XYZ file of C-alpha atoms in Angstrom:
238
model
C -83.369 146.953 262.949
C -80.790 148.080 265.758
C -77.424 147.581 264.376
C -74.514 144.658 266.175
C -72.605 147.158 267.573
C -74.790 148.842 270.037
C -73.821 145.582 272.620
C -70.552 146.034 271.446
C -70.326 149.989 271.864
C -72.195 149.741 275.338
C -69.403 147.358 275.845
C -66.816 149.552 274.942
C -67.694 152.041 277.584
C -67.331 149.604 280.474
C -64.271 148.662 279.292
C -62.696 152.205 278.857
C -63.844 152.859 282.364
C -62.363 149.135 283.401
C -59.075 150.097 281.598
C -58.688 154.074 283.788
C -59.161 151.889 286.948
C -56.527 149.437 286.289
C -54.413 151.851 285.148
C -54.892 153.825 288.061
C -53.992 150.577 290.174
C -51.066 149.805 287.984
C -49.373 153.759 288.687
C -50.114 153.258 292.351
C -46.539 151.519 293.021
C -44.975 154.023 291.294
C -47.228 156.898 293.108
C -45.521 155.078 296.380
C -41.759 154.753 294.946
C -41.835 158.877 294.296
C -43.300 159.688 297.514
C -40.493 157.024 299.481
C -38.149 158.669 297.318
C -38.062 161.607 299.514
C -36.846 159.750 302.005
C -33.832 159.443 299.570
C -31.717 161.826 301.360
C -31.929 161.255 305.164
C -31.645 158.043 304.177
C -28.234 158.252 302.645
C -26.893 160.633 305.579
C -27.903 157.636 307.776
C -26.112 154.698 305.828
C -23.437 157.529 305.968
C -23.023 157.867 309.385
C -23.481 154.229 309.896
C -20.960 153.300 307.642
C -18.630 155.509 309.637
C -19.637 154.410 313.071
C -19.036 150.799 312.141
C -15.030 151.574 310.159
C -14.457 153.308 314.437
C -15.668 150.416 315.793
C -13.348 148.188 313.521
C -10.624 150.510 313.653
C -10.846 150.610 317.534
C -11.086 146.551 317.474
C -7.687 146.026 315.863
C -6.166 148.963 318.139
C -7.413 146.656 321.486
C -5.949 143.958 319.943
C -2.299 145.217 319.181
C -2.287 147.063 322.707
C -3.206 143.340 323.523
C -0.556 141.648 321.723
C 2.103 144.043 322.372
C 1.148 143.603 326.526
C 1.858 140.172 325.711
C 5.322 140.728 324.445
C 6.188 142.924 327.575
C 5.165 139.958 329.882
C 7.613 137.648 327.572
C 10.282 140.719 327.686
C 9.693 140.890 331.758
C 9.868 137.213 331.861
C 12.871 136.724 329.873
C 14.441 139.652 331.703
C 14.363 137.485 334.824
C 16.724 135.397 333.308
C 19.105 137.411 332.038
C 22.829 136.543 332.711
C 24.375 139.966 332.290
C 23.632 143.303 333.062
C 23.628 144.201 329.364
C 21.034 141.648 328.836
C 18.963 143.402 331.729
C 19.640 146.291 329.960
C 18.692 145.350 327.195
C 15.265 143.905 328.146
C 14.793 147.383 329.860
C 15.060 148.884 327.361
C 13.031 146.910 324.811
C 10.309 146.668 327.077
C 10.558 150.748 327.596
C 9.689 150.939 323.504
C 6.608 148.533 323.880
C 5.243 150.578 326.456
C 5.552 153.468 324.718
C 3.890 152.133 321.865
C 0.902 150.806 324.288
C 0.639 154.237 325.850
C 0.647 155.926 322.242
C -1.761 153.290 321.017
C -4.421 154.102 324.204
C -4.173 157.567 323.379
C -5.381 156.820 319.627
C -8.026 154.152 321.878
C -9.703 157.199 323.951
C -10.186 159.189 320.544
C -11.368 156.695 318.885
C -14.106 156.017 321.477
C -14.602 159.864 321.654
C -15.421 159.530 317.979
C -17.690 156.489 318.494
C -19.554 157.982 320.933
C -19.951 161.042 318.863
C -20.864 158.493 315.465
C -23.497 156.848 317.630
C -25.060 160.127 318.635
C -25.386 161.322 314.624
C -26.764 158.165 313.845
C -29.310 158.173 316.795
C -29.761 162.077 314.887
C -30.337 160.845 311.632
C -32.292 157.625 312.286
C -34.992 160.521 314.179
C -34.685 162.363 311.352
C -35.869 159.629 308.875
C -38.475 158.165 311.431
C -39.998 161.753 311.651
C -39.699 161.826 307.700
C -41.401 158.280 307.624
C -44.106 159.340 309.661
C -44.788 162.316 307.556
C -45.176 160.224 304.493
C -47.395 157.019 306.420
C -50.484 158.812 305.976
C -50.428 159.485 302.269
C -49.049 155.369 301.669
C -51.851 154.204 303.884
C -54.370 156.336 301.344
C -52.771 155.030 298.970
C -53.027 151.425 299.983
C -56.450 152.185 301.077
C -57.038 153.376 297.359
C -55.683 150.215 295.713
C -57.601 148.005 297.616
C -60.683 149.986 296.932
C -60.395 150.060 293.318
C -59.199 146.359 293.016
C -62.502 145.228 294.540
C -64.382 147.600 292.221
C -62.308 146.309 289.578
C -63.625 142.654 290.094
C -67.385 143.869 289.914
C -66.908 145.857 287.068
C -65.213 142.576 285.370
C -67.846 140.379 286.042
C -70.277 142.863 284.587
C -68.317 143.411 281.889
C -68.294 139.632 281.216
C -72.430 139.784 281.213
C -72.478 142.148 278.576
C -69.858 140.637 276.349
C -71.994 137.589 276.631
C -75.158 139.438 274.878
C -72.594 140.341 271.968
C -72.194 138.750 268.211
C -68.365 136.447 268.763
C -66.990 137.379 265.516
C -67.478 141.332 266.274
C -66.519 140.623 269.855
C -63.219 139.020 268.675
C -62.425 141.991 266.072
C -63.195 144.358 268.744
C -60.593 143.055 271.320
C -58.116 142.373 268.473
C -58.818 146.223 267.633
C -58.784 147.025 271.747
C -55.662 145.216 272.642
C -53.932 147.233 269.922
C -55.453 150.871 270.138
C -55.574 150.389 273.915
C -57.725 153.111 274.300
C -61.050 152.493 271.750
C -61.412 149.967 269.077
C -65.108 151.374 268.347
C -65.434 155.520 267.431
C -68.148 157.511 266.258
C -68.144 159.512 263.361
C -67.293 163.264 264.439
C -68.952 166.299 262.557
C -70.607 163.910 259.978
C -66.988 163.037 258.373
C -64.260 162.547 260.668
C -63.291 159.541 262.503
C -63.678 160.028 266.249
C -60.353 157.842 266.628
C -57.605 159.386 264.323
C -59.833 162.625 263.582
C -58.764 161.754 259.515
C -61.506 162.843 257.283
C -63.891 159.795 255.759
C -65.036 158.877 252.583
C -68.885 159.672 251.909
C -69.009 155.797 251.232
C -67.850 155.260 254.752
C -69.999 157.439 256.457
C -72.950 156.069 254.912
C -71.628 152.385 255.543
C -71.176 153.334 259.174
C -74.896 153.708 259.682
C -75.771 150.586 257.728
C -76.557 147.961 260.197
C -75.723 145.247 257.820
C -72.110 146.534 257.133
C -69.251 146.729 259.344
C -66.720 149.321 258.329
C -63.419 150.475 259.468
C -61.552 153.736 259.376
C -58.678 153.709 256.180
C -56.584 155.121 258.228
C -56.269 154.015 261.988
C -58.145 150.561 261.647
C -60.407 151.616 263.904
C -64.316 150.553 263.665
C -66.658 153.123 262.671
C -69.809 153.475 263.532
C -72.233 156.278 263.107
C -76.031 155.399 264.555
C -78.357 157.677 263.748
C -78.394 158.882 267.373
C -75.358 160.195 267.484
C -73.734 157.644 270.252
């Protein structure tokens, strides 16, 4: 009389193999985050230098436009000093217009550093965005295996499913159903073999005699006191 688990057991195999592969697939996207992650650095340094290109370029933006406006109010100043009445007017205009310029002139000066330091912003940027495309080319080869990997096992994955789904069909329902219960819960086995003719192959917790001898019983379905784990114990040895 061959006892209900054997379908069951020879189940159990499949789906321990089944359950490595998807858990393989699963770490994948992490296996990709850690290697990216090196990228971590020179990827900072470029945000960085980025970050500080773009405050020159603003900071140089509002300078242009206050040498702007203040150009404007030497053409009003000029204007208006057409029309002065008085020499002390003139004067006056002269002299406000003098100031102006001198703020223009002190405001260019601040222009052509700024653009000295743009330039020399845009060049580390250029240096760091080489930096992390060299770094990104470095890595490409192990993400492509690793893509190459995942879609691999995915499409084993789907094979090994539908086979698995044959052999569940060949098993008792009421076993099948208190083996997944058992499975989904365990995650590793819900089925163990009894180790060195006492201990359960799951927990390793020694057995009753009663147990041991039930295990072998094809008529009796026992489970381990301790872990909850089926055991079975064919004459065979597994």
């Amino acid at each position: 009389m061959s006892h209900p688990l054997e379908p069951i057991f020879a189940l159990q195999k499949k789906d321990r193999k089944l359950i490595k592969l998807m858990r393989e697939i699963r770490d994948i996207p992490q296996r990709k985050s850690d290697i990216e992650a090196q990228l971590s650095g020179s990827k900072k340094k470029l945000d960085m230098a980025l970050d500080s290109r773009k405050h020159t370029e603003a900071t140089l933006k509002e300078q242009e436009l206050e040498v702007e406006a203040l150009k404007e109010r030497v053409t009003k100043y000029k204007n208006q000093q057409m029309d002065a009445e008085t020499n002390e007017q003139y004067r006056a205009f002269v002299k406000e217009i003098g100031a102006v310029e001198d703020e223009i002139k002190a405001l260019e000066e601040k222009e052509i550093r700024l653009m000295e330091d743009l330039e020399s912003g845009k060049a580390i940027v250029a240096e760091c965005e080489a930096k992390l495309n060299g770094e990104r080319e470095g890595i490409a080869d192990e993400l492509a295996e690793l893509d190459e990997r995942q879609a691999y096992l995915e499409e084993k994955v789907e094979k090994m499913k539908a086979d698995r789904n044959r052999a569940a069909a060949t098993c008792d329902k009421q076993l099948l159903a208190k083996y997944m219960r058992i499975l989904q819960n365990k995650k590793d086995m819900a089925i163990v073999l009894v180790e060195n003719g006492e201990h359960c192959g799951g927990c390793h917790m020694k057995l009753p005699p009663q147990v041991v001898n039930d295990a072998r019983n094809p008529t009796k379905i026992v489970s381990c006191n301790f872990c909850g784990r089926i055991v079975y114990n064919p004459p065979y040895g597994g």
